[in-house]
């Protein structure tokens, strides 16, 4: 689990254009890996740094790239290629890149994607035109995707049924409150127009 095996290393920038680097934290024997804004670039008075779980962001980028590479219509729109030979060359290269990405070849991603810019509401991938056989593209190919879905926060589990306690004492006011809540719920469910 070294820092160097990060799939997107050297490609990411945060919404302020600052470099994002692979890092990790440890909690007991577990290691949690992230991409985050370089700490020396995140200074007081500027926007806060950005942080993504490494595995989640890697998976999201690869999945979105595979969707793009499999979608010939989207590739054509992004590339502005109109001639038949150019389209055929681009679709063949896209198929090859998709197979490499599926096989988990990190170098394939590094050759295909020039940079990844994270914004507050989306991620923009700058794709290397030559990798897709696109000629005469000064602007390059830019592809915008959504941010990865946030994982639910894991809260502490609190038991109210008394299991695990040494005492089986029930709080009568809590029991009555739960009974009242169940009655109100049943009443609301029976007459939703209320």
Short mmCIF file of N, CA and C in Angstrom, two decimals:
data_model
loop_
_atom_site.label_atom_id
_atom_site.label_comp_id
_atom_site.label_asym_id
_atom_site.label_seq_id
_atom_site.Cartn_x
_atom_site.Cartn_y
_atom_site.Cartn_z
N UNK A 1 0.82 -1.20 0.00
CA UNK A 1 0.00 0.00 0.00
C UNK A 1 0.86 1.26 0.00
N UNK A 2 1.82 1.33 -0.83
CA UNK A 2 2.67 2.51 -0.87
C UNK A 2 1.96 3.65 -1.59
N UNK A 3 2.43 4.85 -1.36
CA UNK A 3 1.85 6.01 -2.02
C UNK A 3 2.04 5.94 -3.53
N UNK A 4 3.10 5.28 -3.97
CA UNK A 4 3.45 5.31 -5.38
C UNK A 4 2.52 4.51 -6.28
N UNK A 5 1.70 3.64 -5.76
CA UNK A 5 0.83 2.85 -6.63
C UNK A 5 -0.53 3.51 -6.86
N UNK A 6 -0.61 4.81 -6.63
CA UNK A 6 -1.85 5.55 -6.86
C UNK A 6 -2.08 5.69 -8.36
N UNK A 7 -3.26 5.32 -8.81
CA UNK A 7 -3.61 5.31 -10.24
C UNK A 7 -3.58 6.70 -10.86
N UNK A 8 -4.02 7.70 -10.13
CA UNK A 8 -4.16 9.06 -10.68
C UNK A 8 -3.04 10.00 -10.24
N UNK A 9 -1.97 9.46 -9.75
CA UNK A 9 -0.85 10.26 -9.25
C UNK A 9 -0.33 11.21 -10.34
N UNK A 10 -0.22 12.48 -9.98
CA UNK A 10 0.33 13.47 -10.89
C UNK A 10 -0.67 14.05 -11.88
N UNK A 11 -1.90 13.60 -11.87
CA UNK A 11 -2.90 14.08 -12.83
C UNK A 11 -3.92 15.04 -12.22
N UNK A 12 -4.11 14.98 -10.92
CA UNK A 12 -5.22 15.68 -10.28
C UNK A 12 -4.90 17.09 -9.82
N UNK A 13 -5.88 17.99 -10.03
CA UNK A 13 -5.84 19.32 -9.43
C UNK A 13 -7.19 19.59 -8.77
N UNK A 14 -7.17 20.37 -7.70
CA UNK A 14 -8.40 20.68 -6.98
C UNK A 14 -9.12 21.88 -7.62
N UNK A 15 -10.27 22.31 -7.09
CA UNK A 15 -11.01 23.42 -7.70
C UNK A 15 -10.22 24.72 -7.81
N UNK A 16 -9.18 24.89 -7.00
CA UNK A 16 -8.36 26.10 -7.07
C UNK A 16 -7.14 25.92 -7.95
N UNK A 17 -7.03 24.77 -8.62
CA UNK A 17 -5.90 24.52 -9.51
C UNK A 17 -4.66 24.00 -8.80
N UNK A 18 -4.79 23.68 -7.52
CA UNK A 18 -3.65 23.18 -6.75
C UNK A 18 -3.51 21.68 -6.95
N UNK A 19 -2.29 21.19 -6.94
CA UNK A 19 -2.04 19.76 -7.14
C UNK A 19 -2.64 18.94 -6.00
N UNK A 20 -3.16 17.77 -6.36
CA UNK A 20 -3.65 16.82 -5.36
C UNK A 20 -2.71 15.62 -5.40
N UNK A 21 -2.36 15.12 -4.23
CA UNK A 21 -1.39 14.03 -4.14
C UNK A 21 -1.97 12.86 -3.36
N UNK A 22 -1.42 11.66 -3.60
CA UNK A 22 -1.85 10.50 -2.81
C UNK A 22 -1.30 10.59 -1.39
N UNK A 23 -2.11 10.23 -0.43
CA UNK A 23 -1.68 10.21 0.96
C UNK A 23 -2.48 9.14 1.69
N UNK A 24 -2.19 8.95 2.96
CA UNK A 24 -2.94 7.95 3.73
C UNK A 24 -2.96 8.34 5.20
N UNK A 25 -3.90 7.76 5.91
CA UNK A 25 -3.94 7.85 7.36
C UNK A 25 -4.12 6.45 7.88
N UNK A 26 -3.72 6.24 9.12
CA UNK A 26 -3.87 4.92 9.73
C UNK A 26 -4.76 5.03 10.96
N UNK A 27 -5.60 4.04 11.12
CA UNK A 27 -6.44 3.95 12.31
C UNK A 27 -6.32 2.51 12.77
N UNK A 28 -5.53 2.31 13.78
CA UNK A 28 -5.24 0.94 14.20
C UNK A 28 -4.45 0.26 13.09
N UNK A 29 -4.80 -0.98 12.76
CA UNK A 29 -4.06 -1.69 11.71
C UNK A 29 -4.50 -1.32 10.29
N UNK A 30 -5.56 -0.52 10.16
CA UNK A 30 -6.10 -0.19 8.83
C UNK A 30 -5.45 1.06 8.27
N UNK A 31 -5.27 1.06 6.97
CA UNK A 31 -4.73 2.23 6.27
C UNK A 31 -5.80 2.74 5.33
N UNK A 32 -6.11 4.03 5.43
CA UNK A 32 -7.10 4.67 4.58
C UNK A 32 -6.35 5.60 3.62
N UNK A 33 -6.54 5.37 2.33
CA UNK A 33 -5.79 6.11 1.31
C UNK A 33 -6.67 7.16 0.66
N UNK A 34 -6.07 8.30 0.36
CA UNK A 34 -6.79 9.45 -0.17
C UNK A 34 -5.98 10.15 -1.25
N UNK A 35 -6.69 10.96 -2.03
CA UNK A 35 -6.06 12.01 -2.82
C UNK A 35 -6.48 13.29 -2.14
N UNK A 36 -5.54 14.15 -1.85
CA UNK A 36 -5.90 15.42 -1.23
C UNK A 36 -4.99 16.53 -1.72
N UNK A 37 -5.46 17.77 -1.57
CA UNK A 37 -4.68 18.94 -1.94
C UNK A 37 -3.37 18.92 -1.15
N UNK A 38 -2.28 19.19 -1.85
CA UNK A 38 -0.99 19.23 -1.16
C UNK A 38 -1.07 20.19 0.01
N UNK A 39 -0.63 19.74 1.16
CA UNK A 39 -0.76 20.54 2.38
C UNK A 39 0.02 21.86 2.30
N UNK A 40 1.13 21.86 1.61
CA UNK A 40 1.91 23.10 1.52
C UNK A 40 1.25 24.12 0.60
N UNK A 41 0.29 23.67 -0.23
CA UNK A 41 -0.42 24.59 -1.12
C UNK A 41 -1.74 25.06 -0.53
N UNK A 42 -2.25 24.36 0.46
CA UNK A 42 -3.51 24.73 1.11
C UNK A 42 -3.18 25.64 2.30
N UNK A 43 -3.28 26.94 2.08
CA UNK A 43 -2.92 27.89 3.12
C UNK A 43 -4.16 28.59 3.65
N UNK A 44 -3.97 29.19 4.83
CA UNK A 44 -5.06 29.91 5.48
C UNK A 44 -5.52 31.09 4.62
N UNK A 45 -6.81 31.32 4.59
CA UNK A 45 -7.35 32.43 3.83
C UNK A 45 -7.75 32.04 2.41
N UNK A 46 -7.35 30.88 1.94
CA UNK A 46 -7.73 30.39 0.62
C UNK A 46 -8.75 29.27 0.80
N UNK A 47 -9.40 28.85 -0.29
CA UNK A 47 -10.37 27.75 -0.14
C UNK A 47 -9.70 26.52 0.48
N UNK A 48 -10.50 25.79 1.23
CA UNK A 48 -10.00 24.58 1.89
C UNK A 48 -9.53 23.56 0.86
N UNK A 49 -8.68 22.66 1.29
CA UNK A 49 -8.21 21.60 0.41
C UNK A 49 -9.33 20.62 0.09
N UNK A 50 -9.11 19.82 -0.92
CA UNK A 50 -10.08 18.83 -1.37
C UNK A 50 -9.54 17.44 -1.06
N UNK A 51 -10.43 16.52 -0.72
CA UNK A 51 -10.00 15.17 -0.36
C UNK A 51 -11.01 14.16 -0.88
N UNK A 52 -10.50 13.10 -1.52
CA UNK A 52 -11.33 12.00 -2.01
C UNK A 52 -10.72 10.68 -1.57
N UNK A 53 -11.56 9.72 -1.24
CA UNK A 53 -11.06 8.37 -0.99
C UNK A 53 -10.45 7.84 -2.29
N UNK A 54 -9.23 7.34 -2.21
CA UNK A 54 -8.50 6.94 -3.41
C UNK A 54 -9.22 5.86 -4.20
N UNK A 55 -9.62 4.83 -3.55
CA UNK A 55 -10.25 3.71 -4.25
C UNK A 55 -11.54 4.14 -4.95
N UNK A 56 -12.31 4.97 -4.27
CA UNK A 56 -13.58 5.43 -4.83
C UNK A 56 -13.35 6.32 -6.05
N UNK A 57 -12.41 7.24 -5.98
CA UNK A 57 -12.15 8.13 -7.10
C UNK A 57 -11.54 7.37 -8.28
N UNK A 58 -10.60 6.47 -7.99
CA UNK A 58 -10.01 5.65 -9.06
C UNK A 58 -11.09 4.88 -9.81
N UNK A 59 -11.95 4.21 -9.06
CA UNK A 59 -13.01 3.41 -9.66
C UNK A 59 -13.96 4.29 -10.48
N UNK A 60 -14.32 5.44 -9.95
CA UNK A 60 -15.24 6.35 -10.62
C UNK A 60 -14.66 6.82 -11.96
N UNK A 61 -13.40 7.24 -11.96
CA UNK A 61 -12.76 7.73 -13.18
C UNK A 61 -12.70 6.62 -14.23
N UNK A 62 -12.27 5.43 -13.83
CA UNK A 62 -12.15 4.31 -14.78
C UNK A 62 -13.52 3.93 -15.33
N UNK A 63 -14.54 3.87 -14.48
CA UNK A 63 -15.89 3.53 -14.96
C UNK A 63 -16.40 4.56 -15.96
N UNK A 64 -16.21 5.84 -15.65
CA UNK A 64 -16.69 6.89 -16.55
C UNK A 64 -15.92 6.89 -17.87
N UNK A 65 -14.62 6.61 -17.81
CA UNK A 65 -13.84 6.52 -19.06
C UNK A 65 -14.31 5.34 -19.90
N UNK A 66 -14.59 4.22 -19.27
CA UNK A 66 -15.06 3.05 -20.01
C UNK A 66 -16.41 3.35 -20.67
N UNK A 67 -17.28 4.06 -19.98
CA UNK A 67 -18.56 4.44 -20.58
C UNK A 67 -18.34 5.34 -21.80
N UNK A 68 -17.42 6.29 -21.67
CA UNK A 68 -17.12 7.18 -22.80
C UNK A 68 -16.55 6.39 -23.97
N UNK A 69 -15.57 5.53 -23.70
CA UNK A 69 -14.90 4.80 -24.77
C UNK A 69 -15.83 3.82 -25.49
N UNK A 70 -16.88 3.41 -24.81
CA UNK A 70 -17.85 2.49 -25.42
C UNK A 70 -18.95 3.23 -26.19
N UNK A 71 -19.03 4.55 -26.03
CA UNK A 71 -20.09 5.34 -26.63
C UNK A 71 -19.57 6.08 -27.87
N UNK A 72 -19.77 5.50 -29.04
CA UNK A 72 -19.25 6.07 -30.29
C UNK A 72 -19.85 7.45 -30.58
N UNK A 73 -21.11 7.64 -30.26
CA UNK A 73 -21.76 8.93 -30.52
C UNK A 73 -21.12 10.04 -29.67
N UNK A 74 -20.90 9.73 -28.40
CA UNK A 74 -20.28 10.72 -27.51
C UNK A 74 -18.85 11.02 -27.96
N UNK A 75 -18.10 10.01 -28.35
CA UNK A 75 -16.74 10.22 -28.84
C UNK A 75 -16.74 11.13 -30.07
N UNK A 76 -17.66 10.89 -30.97
CA UNK A 76 -17.74 11.71 -32.19
C UNK A 76 -18.04 13.16 -31.85
N UNK A 77 -18.98 13.38 -30.92
CA UNK A 77 -19.33 14.74 -30.53
C UNK A 77 -18.15 15.46 -29.85
N UNK A 78 -17.44 14.75 -28.99
CA UNK A 78 -16.33 15.36 -28.28
C UNK A 78 -15.15 15.67 -29.18
N UNK A 79 -14.92 14.83 -30.17
CA UNK A 79 -13.72 14.94 -30.99
C UNK A 79 -13.89 15.82 -32.22
N UNK A 80 -15.11 16.03 -32.68
CA UNK A 80 -15.38 16.76 -33.92
C UNK A 80 -14.81 16.07 -35.15
N UNK A 81 -14.52 14.78 -35.06
CA UNK A 81 -14.05 14.02 -36.23
C UNK A 81 -15.28 13.68 -37.07
N UNK A 82 -15.20 13.94 -38.38
CA UNK A 82 -16.35 13.69 -39.25
C UNK A 82 -16.06 12.72 -40.38
N UNK A 83 -14.78 12.56 -40.76
CA UNK A 83 -14.50 11.67 -41.89
C UNK A 83 -14.53 10.21 -41.43
N UNK A 84 -14.96 9.35 -42.33
CA UNK A 84 -15.15 7.93 -42.03
C UNK A 84 -13.89 7.24 -41.55
N UNK A 85 -12.75 7.49 -42.22
CA UNK A 85 -11.50 6.83 -41.83
C UNK A 85 -11.07 7.29 -40.43
N UNK A 86 -11.22 8.58 -40.15
CA UNK A 86 -10.86 9.11 -38.83
C UNK A 86 -11.74 8.54 -37.73
N UNK A 87 -13.04 8.41 -38.02
CA UNK A 87 -13.96 7.83 -37.04
C UNK A 87 -13.61 6.37 -36.77
N UNK A 88 -13.33 5.61 -37.82
CA UNK A 88 -13.00 4.19 -37.66
C UNK A 88 -11.73 4.05 -36.82
N UNK A 89 -10.72 4.87 -37.10
CA UNK A 89 -9.46 4.83 -36.35
C UNK A 89 -9.72 5.16 -34.87
N UNK A 90 -10.53 6.20 -34.63
CA UNK A 90 -10.82 6.60 -33.26
C UNK A 90 -11.58 5.51 -32.51
N UNK A 91 -12.59 4.90 -33.13
CA UNK A 91 -13.37 3.86 -32.47
C UNK A 91 -12.52 2.63 -32.17
N UNK A 92 -11.61 2.28 -33.08
CA UNK A 92 -10.72 1.14 -32.85
C UNK A 92 -9.79 1.42 -31.68
N UNK A 93 -9.20 2.62 -31.65
CA UNK A 93 -8.31 2.97 -30.54
C UNK A 93 -9.08 3.03 -29.22
N UNK A 94 -10.29 3.55 -29.26
CA UNK A 94 -11.11 3.62 -28.04
C UNK A 94 -11.38 2.23 -27.50
N UNK A 95 -11.66 1.29 -28.38
CA UNK A 95 -11.91 -0.09 -27.98
C UNK A 95 -10.66 -0.69 -27.33
N UNK A 96 -9.51 -0.40 -27.90
CA UNK A 96 -8.24 -0.91 -27.36
C UNK A 96 -7.99 -0.32 -25.97
N UNK A 97 -8.20 0.99 -25.81
CA UNK A 97 -8.00 1.63 -24.52
C UNK A 97 -8.97 1.10 -23.47
N UNK A 98 -10.20 0.84 -23.89
CA UNK A 98 -11.20 0.32 -22.96
C UNK A 98 -10.79 -1.04 -22.43
N UNK A 99 -10.26 -1.89 -23.31
CA UNK A 99 -9.80 -3.22 -22.89
C UNK A 99 -8.63 -3.10 -21.92
N UNK A 100 -7.72 -2.17 -22.18
CA UNK A 100 -6.57 -1.97 -21.28
C UNK A 100 -7.04 -1.47 -19.92
N UNK A 101 -7.98 -0.54 -19.92
CA UNK A 101 -8.48 0.01 -18.66
C UNK A 101 -9.19 -1.08 -17.86
N UNK A 102 -9.94 -1.93 -18.56
CA UNK A 102 -10.66 -3.01 -17.89
C UNK A 102 -9.69 -4.01 -17.28
N UNK A 103 -8.55 -4.20 -17.93
CA UNK A 103 -7.54 -5.12 -17.42
C UNK A 103 -6.76 -4.51 -16.26
N UNK A 104 -7.05 -3.25 -15.95
CA UNK A 104 -6.43 -2.60 -14.81
C UNK A 104 -5.02 -2.11 -15.08
N UNK A 105 -4.73 -1.78 -16.30
CA UNK A 105 -3.40 -1.29 -16.63
C UNK A 105 -3.32 0.20 -16.35
N UNK A 106 -2.62 0.54 -15.28
CA UNK A 106 -2.52 1.93 -14.85
C UNK A 106 -1.82 2.78 -15.90
N UNK A 107 -0.83 2.21 -16.57
CA UNK A 107 -0.12 3.01 -17.58
C UNK A 107 -1.03 3.37 -18.75
N UNK A 108 -2.04 2.56 -19.00
CA UNK A 108 -3.00 2.87 -20.06
C UNK A 108 -3.73 4.17 -19.72
N UNK A 109 -4.12 4.33 -18.48
CA UNK A 109 -4.81 5.55 -18.06
C UNK A 109 -3.88 6.75 -18.17
N UNK A 110 -2.63 6.58 -17.76
CA UNK A 110 -1.68 7.68 -17.81
C UNK A 110 -1.41 8.13 -19.24
N UNK A 111 -1.45 7.22 -20.20
CA UNK A 111 -1.23 7.57 -21.60
C UNK A 111 -2.48 8.18 -22.24
N UNK A 112 -3.63 7.86 -21.73
CA UNK A 112 -4.89 8.34 -22.30
C UNK A 112 -5.33 9.69 -21.73
N UNK A 113 -5.14 9.88 -20.43
CA UNK A 113 -5.61 11.09 -19.75
C UNK A 113 -4.43 11.99 -19.43
N UNK A 114 -4.50 13.25 -19.90
CA UNK A 114 -3.42 14.21 -19.63
C UNK A 114 -3.54 14.79 -18.23
N UNK A 115 -4.76 15.18 -17.87
CA UNK A 115 -4.97 15.79 -16.55
C UNK A 115 -6.41 15.61 -16.13
N UNK A 116 -6.63 15.74 -14.83
CA UNK A 116 -7.97 15.63 -14.25
C UNK A 116 -8.15 16.83 -13.33
N UNK A 117 -9.13 17.66 -13.65
CA UNK A 117 -9.42 18.85 -12.85
C UNK A 117 -10.70 18.63 -12.07
N UNK A 118 -10.60 18.70 -10.76
CA UNK A 118 -11.76 18.55 -9.90
C UNK A 118 -12.35 19.92 -9.65
N UNK A 119 -13.63 20.09 -9.92
CA UNK A 119 -14.34 21.34 -9.64
C UNK A 119 -15.30 21.08 -8.48
N UNK A 120 -16.02 22.09 -8.07
CA UNK A 120 -16.92 21.92 -6.94
C UNK A 120 -18.11 21.02 -7.26
N UNK A 121 -18.50 20.95 -8.56
CA UNK A 121 -19.67 20.16 -8.92
C UNK A 121 -19.43 19.13 -10.02
N UNK A 122 -18.20 19.02 -10.52
CA UNK A 122 -17.90 18.06 -11.57
C UNK A 122 -16.40 17.78 -11.64
N UNK A 123 -16.03 16.85 -12.49
CA UNK A 123 -14.63 16.54 -12.77
C UNK A 123 -14.45 16.65 -14.27
N UNK A 124 -13.36 17.29 -14.69
CA UNK A 124 -13.10 17.42 -16.12
C UNK A 124 -11.83 16.65 -16.47
N UNK A 125 -11.96 15.74 -17.42
CA UNK A 125 -10.83 14.94 -17.89
C UNK A 125 -10.31 15.55 -19.18
N UNK A 126 -9.01 15.79 -19.24
CA UNK A 126 -8.37 16.23 -20.48
C UNK A 126 -7.76 14.98 -21.11
N UNK A 127 -8.33 14.55 -22.23
CA UNK A 127 -7.91 13.31 -22.88
C UNK A 127 -6.92 13.63 -23.99
N UNK A 128 -5.88 12.83 -24.07
CA UNK A 128 -4.84 13.01 -25.08
C UNK A 128 -5.41 12.64 -26.45
N UNK A 129 -5.54 13.60 -27.38
CA UNK A 129 -6.16 13.32 -28.68
C UNK A 129 -5.41 12.25 -29.48
N UNK A 130 -4.09 12.28 -29.43
CA UNK A 130 -3.30 11.32 -30.20
C UNK A 130 -3.56 9.88 -29.73
N UNK A 131 -3.88 9.71 -28.46
CA UNK A 131 -4.15 8.37 -27.94
C UNK A 131 -5.38 7.76 -28.59
N UNK A 132 -6.30 8.61 -29.05
CA UNK A 132 -7.49 8.13 -29.73
C UNK A 132 -7.38 8.26 -31.25
N UNK A 133 -6.21 8.60 -31.73
CA UNK A 133 -6.01 8.72 -33.18
C UNK A 133 -6.63 9.97 -33.77
N UNK A 134 -6.85 10.99 -32.94
CA UNK A 134 -7.44 12.24 -33.40
C UNK A 134 -6.30 13.16 -33.83
N UNK A 135 -6.35 13.58 -35.07
CA UNK A 135 -5.30 14.45 -35.60
C UNK A 135 -5.80 15.88 -35.65
N UNK A 136 -4.87 16.80 -35.64
CA UNK A 136 -5.17 18.23 -35.78
C UNK A 136 -6.13 18.75 -34.72
N UNK A 137 -5.93 18.34 -33.49
CA UNK A 137 -6.78 18.83 -32.40
C UNK A 137 -5.94 19.68 -31.46
N UNK A 138 -5.99 21.01 -31.65
CA UNK A 138 -5.21 21.90 -30.80
C UNK A 138 -5.82 22.01 -29.41
N UNK A 139 -7.13 22.01 -29.35
CA UNK A 139 -7.82 22.17 -28.07
C UNK A 139 -7.76 20.91 -27.21
N UNK A 140 -7.62 19.78 -27.82
CA UNK A 140 -7.67 18.53 -27.07
C UNK A 140 -9.10 18.09 -26.87
N UNK A 141 -9.27 17.02 -26.16
CA UNK A 141 -10.61 16.48 -25.90
C UNK A 141 -10.88 16.62 -24.41
N UNK A 142 -11.92 17.37 -24.06
CA UNK A 142 -12.30 17.56 -22.67
C UNK A 142 -13.62 16.86 -22.41
N UNK A 143 -13.64 16.09 -21.34
CA UNK A 143 -14.82 15.31 -21.01
C UNK A 143 -15.20 15.59 -19.56
N UNK A 144 -16.43 16.03 -19.35
CA UNK A 144 -16.92 16.40 -18.03
C UNK A 144 -17.78 15.28 -17.46
N UNK A 145 -17.49 14.91 -16.22
CA UNK A 145 -18.26 13.88 -15.53
C UNK A 145 -18.68 14.41 -14.16
N UNK A 146 -19.63 13.76 -13.55
CA UNK A 146 -20.06 14.15 -12.22
C UNK A 146 -19.07 13.69 -11.16
N UNK A 147 -19.23 14.22 -9.98
CA UNK A 147 -18.40 13.79 -8.86
C UNK A 147 -18.85 12.40 -8.41
N UNK A 148 -17.96 11.63 -7.80
CA UNK A 148 -18.39 10.33 -7.30
C UNK A 148 -19.42 10.50 -6.18
N UNK A 149 -20.30 9.54 -6.06
CA UNK A 149 -21.31 9.60 -5.01
C UNK A 149 -20.63 9.53 -3.65
N UNK A 150 -21.13 10.31 -2.73
CA UNK A 150 -20.55 10.29 -1.39
C UNK A 150 -21.00 9.02 -0.68
N UNK A 151 -20.06 8.41 0.00
CA UNK A 151 -20.39 7.22 0.77
C UNK A 151 -21.13 7.64 2.04
N UNK A 152 -22.08 6.84 2.48
CA UNK A 152 -22.81 7.22 3.69
C UNK A 152 -21.88 7.24 4.90
N UNK A 153 -22.15 8.16 5.80
CA UNK A 153 -21.37 8.26 7.03
C UNK A 153 -21.72 7.09 7.94
N UNK A 154 -20.71 6.45 8.45
CA UNK A 154 -20.95 5.33 9.36
C UNK A 154 -21.05 5.85 10.79
N UNK A 155 -22.24 5.80 11.32
CA UNK A 155 -22.45 6.29 12.67
C UNK A 155 -22.29 5.16 13.67
N UNK A 156 -22.05 5.53 14.89
CA UNK A 156 -21.97 4.54 15.95
C UNK A 156 -23.34 3.89 16.11
N UNK A 157 -23.35 2.61 16.38
CA UNK A 157 -24.62 1.91 16.54
C UNK A 157 -25.01 1.94 18.01
N UNK A 158 -26.19 2.45 18.24
CA UNK A 158 -26.69 2.54 19.60
C UNK A 158 -27.86 1.58 19.73
N UNK A 159 -27.80 0.76 20.76
CA UNK A 159 -28.87 -0.21 20.98
C UNK A 159 -29.81 0.34 22.04
N UNK A 160 -31.11 0.22 21.77
CA UNK A 160 -32.07 0.64 22.78
C UNK A 160 -32.86 -0.55 23.33
N UNK A 161 -32.47 -1.76 22.89
CA UNK A 161 -33.21 -2.93 23.34
C UNK A 161 -32.62 -3.55 24.60
N UNK A 162 -31.54 -2.98 25.13
CA UNK A 162 -30.99 -3.49 26.37
C UNK A 162 -30.03 -4.64 26.21
N UNK A 163 -29.88 -5.21 25.01
CA UNK A 163 -28.94 -6.31 24.84
C UNK A 163 -27.53 -5.80 25.01
N UNK A 164 -26.75 -6.58 25.70
CA UNK A 164 -25.38 -6.18 25.94
C UNK A 164 -25.22 -5.44 27.26
N UNK A 165 -26.33 -5.01 27.84
CA UNK A 165 -26.25 -4.36 29.15
C UNK A 165 -26.32 -5.43 30.22
N UNK A 166 -25.74 -5.12 31.36
CA UNK A 166 -25.81 -6.06 32.49
C UNK A 166 -27.17 -5.99 33.17
N UNK A 167 -27.84 -4.89 33.01
CA UNK A 167 -29.13 -4.73 33.66
C UNK A 167 -30.23 -4.85 32.62
N UNK A 168 -31.35 -5.36 33.01
CA UNK A 168 -32.51 -5.46 32.14
C UNK A 168 -33.57 -4.45 32.54
N UNK A 169 -33.14 -3.42 33.26
CA UNK A 169 -34.07 -2.38 33.68
C UNK A 169 -34.52 -1.59 32.46
N UNK A 170 -35.84 -1.43 32.35
CA UNK A 170 -36.39 -0.62 31.27
C UNK A 170 -36.81 0.71 31.82
N UNK A 171 -36.58 1.73 31.04
CA UNK A 171 -36.99 3.07 31.41
C UNK A 171 -38.46 3.20 31.00
N UNK A 172 -39.39 3.25 31.95
CA UNK A 172 -40.82 3.29 31.61
C UNK A 172 -41.19 4.49 30.74
N UNK A 173 -40.54 5.63 30.94
CA UNK A 173 -40.89 6.80 30.13
C UNK A 173 -40.45 6.60 28.67
N UNK A 174 -39.32 5.93 28.47
CA UNK A 174 -38.86 5.65 27.11
C UNK A 174 -39.79 4.64 26.43
N UNK A 175 -40.20 3.62 27.17
CA UNK A 175 -41.12 2.63 26.61
C UNK A 175 -42.43 3.30 26.22
N UNK A 176 -42.97 4.17 27.06
CA UNK A 176 -44.23 4.87 26.76
C UNK A 176 -44.07 5.79 25.55
N UNK A 177 -42.92 6.47 25.45
CA UNK A 177 -42.65 7.34 24.31
C UNK A 177 -42.63 6.54 23.01
N UNK A 178 -42.01 5.37 23.03
CA UNK A 178 -41.97 4.52 21.83
C UNK A 178 -43.36 4.01 21.47
N UNK A 179 -44.15 3.66 22.46
CA UNK A 179 -45.53 3.22 22.21
C UNK A 179 -46.34 4.33 21.57
N UNK A 180 -46.21 5.56 22.11
CA UNK A 180 -46.94 6.71 21.56
C UNK A 180 -46.51 6.97 20.11
N UNK A 181 -45.22 6.88 19.85
CA UNK A 181 -44.71 7.10 18.50
C UNK A 181 -45.26 6.06 17.53
N UNK A 182 -45.37 4.82 17.97
CA UNK A 182 -45.91 3.76 17.12
C UNK A 182 -47.40 4.01 16.83
N UNK A 183 -48.14 4.48 17.83
CA UNK A 183 -49.56 4.78 17.63
C UNK A 183 -49.75 5.94 16.64
N UNK A 184 -48.97 6.99 16.78
CA UNK A 184 -49.07 8.14 15.88
C UNK A 184 -48.71 7.73 14.46
N UNK A 185 -47.68 6.93 14.33
CA UNK A 185 -47.28 6.46 13.00
C UNK A 185 -48.40 5.65 12.35
N UNK A 186 -49.01 4.76 13.11
CA UNK A 186 -50.10 3.94 12.58
C UNK A 186 -51.29 4.83 12.16
N UNK A 187 -51.57 5.87 12.95
CA UNK A 187 -52.66 6.77 12.63
C UNK A 187 -52.37 7.54 11.35
N UNK A 188 -51.15 8.02 11.18
CA UNK A 188 -50.77 8.78 9.99
C UNK A 188 -50.81 7.90 8.76
N UNK A 189 -50.33 6.69 8.89
CA UNK A 189 -50.30 5.76 7.77
C UNK A 189 -51.71 5.35 7.36
N UNK A 190 -52.63 5.30 8.31
CA UNK A 190 -54.01 4.91 8.00
C UNK A 190 -54.77 6.05 7.33
N UNK A 191 -54.37 7.28 7.58
CA UNK A 191 -55.06 8.41 6.95
C UNK A 191 -54.02 9.42 6.43
N UNK A 192 -53.47 9.16 5.24
CA UNK A 192 -52.39 10.00 4.70
C UNK A 192 -52.85 11.41 4.30
N UNK A 193 -54.14 11.66 4.21
CA UNK A 193 -54.61 12.99 3.82
C UNK A 193 -54.53 14.00 4.96
N UNK A 194 -54.19 13.54 6.15
CA UNK A 194 -54.11 14.44 7.34
C UNK A 194 -52.97 15.40 7.15
#
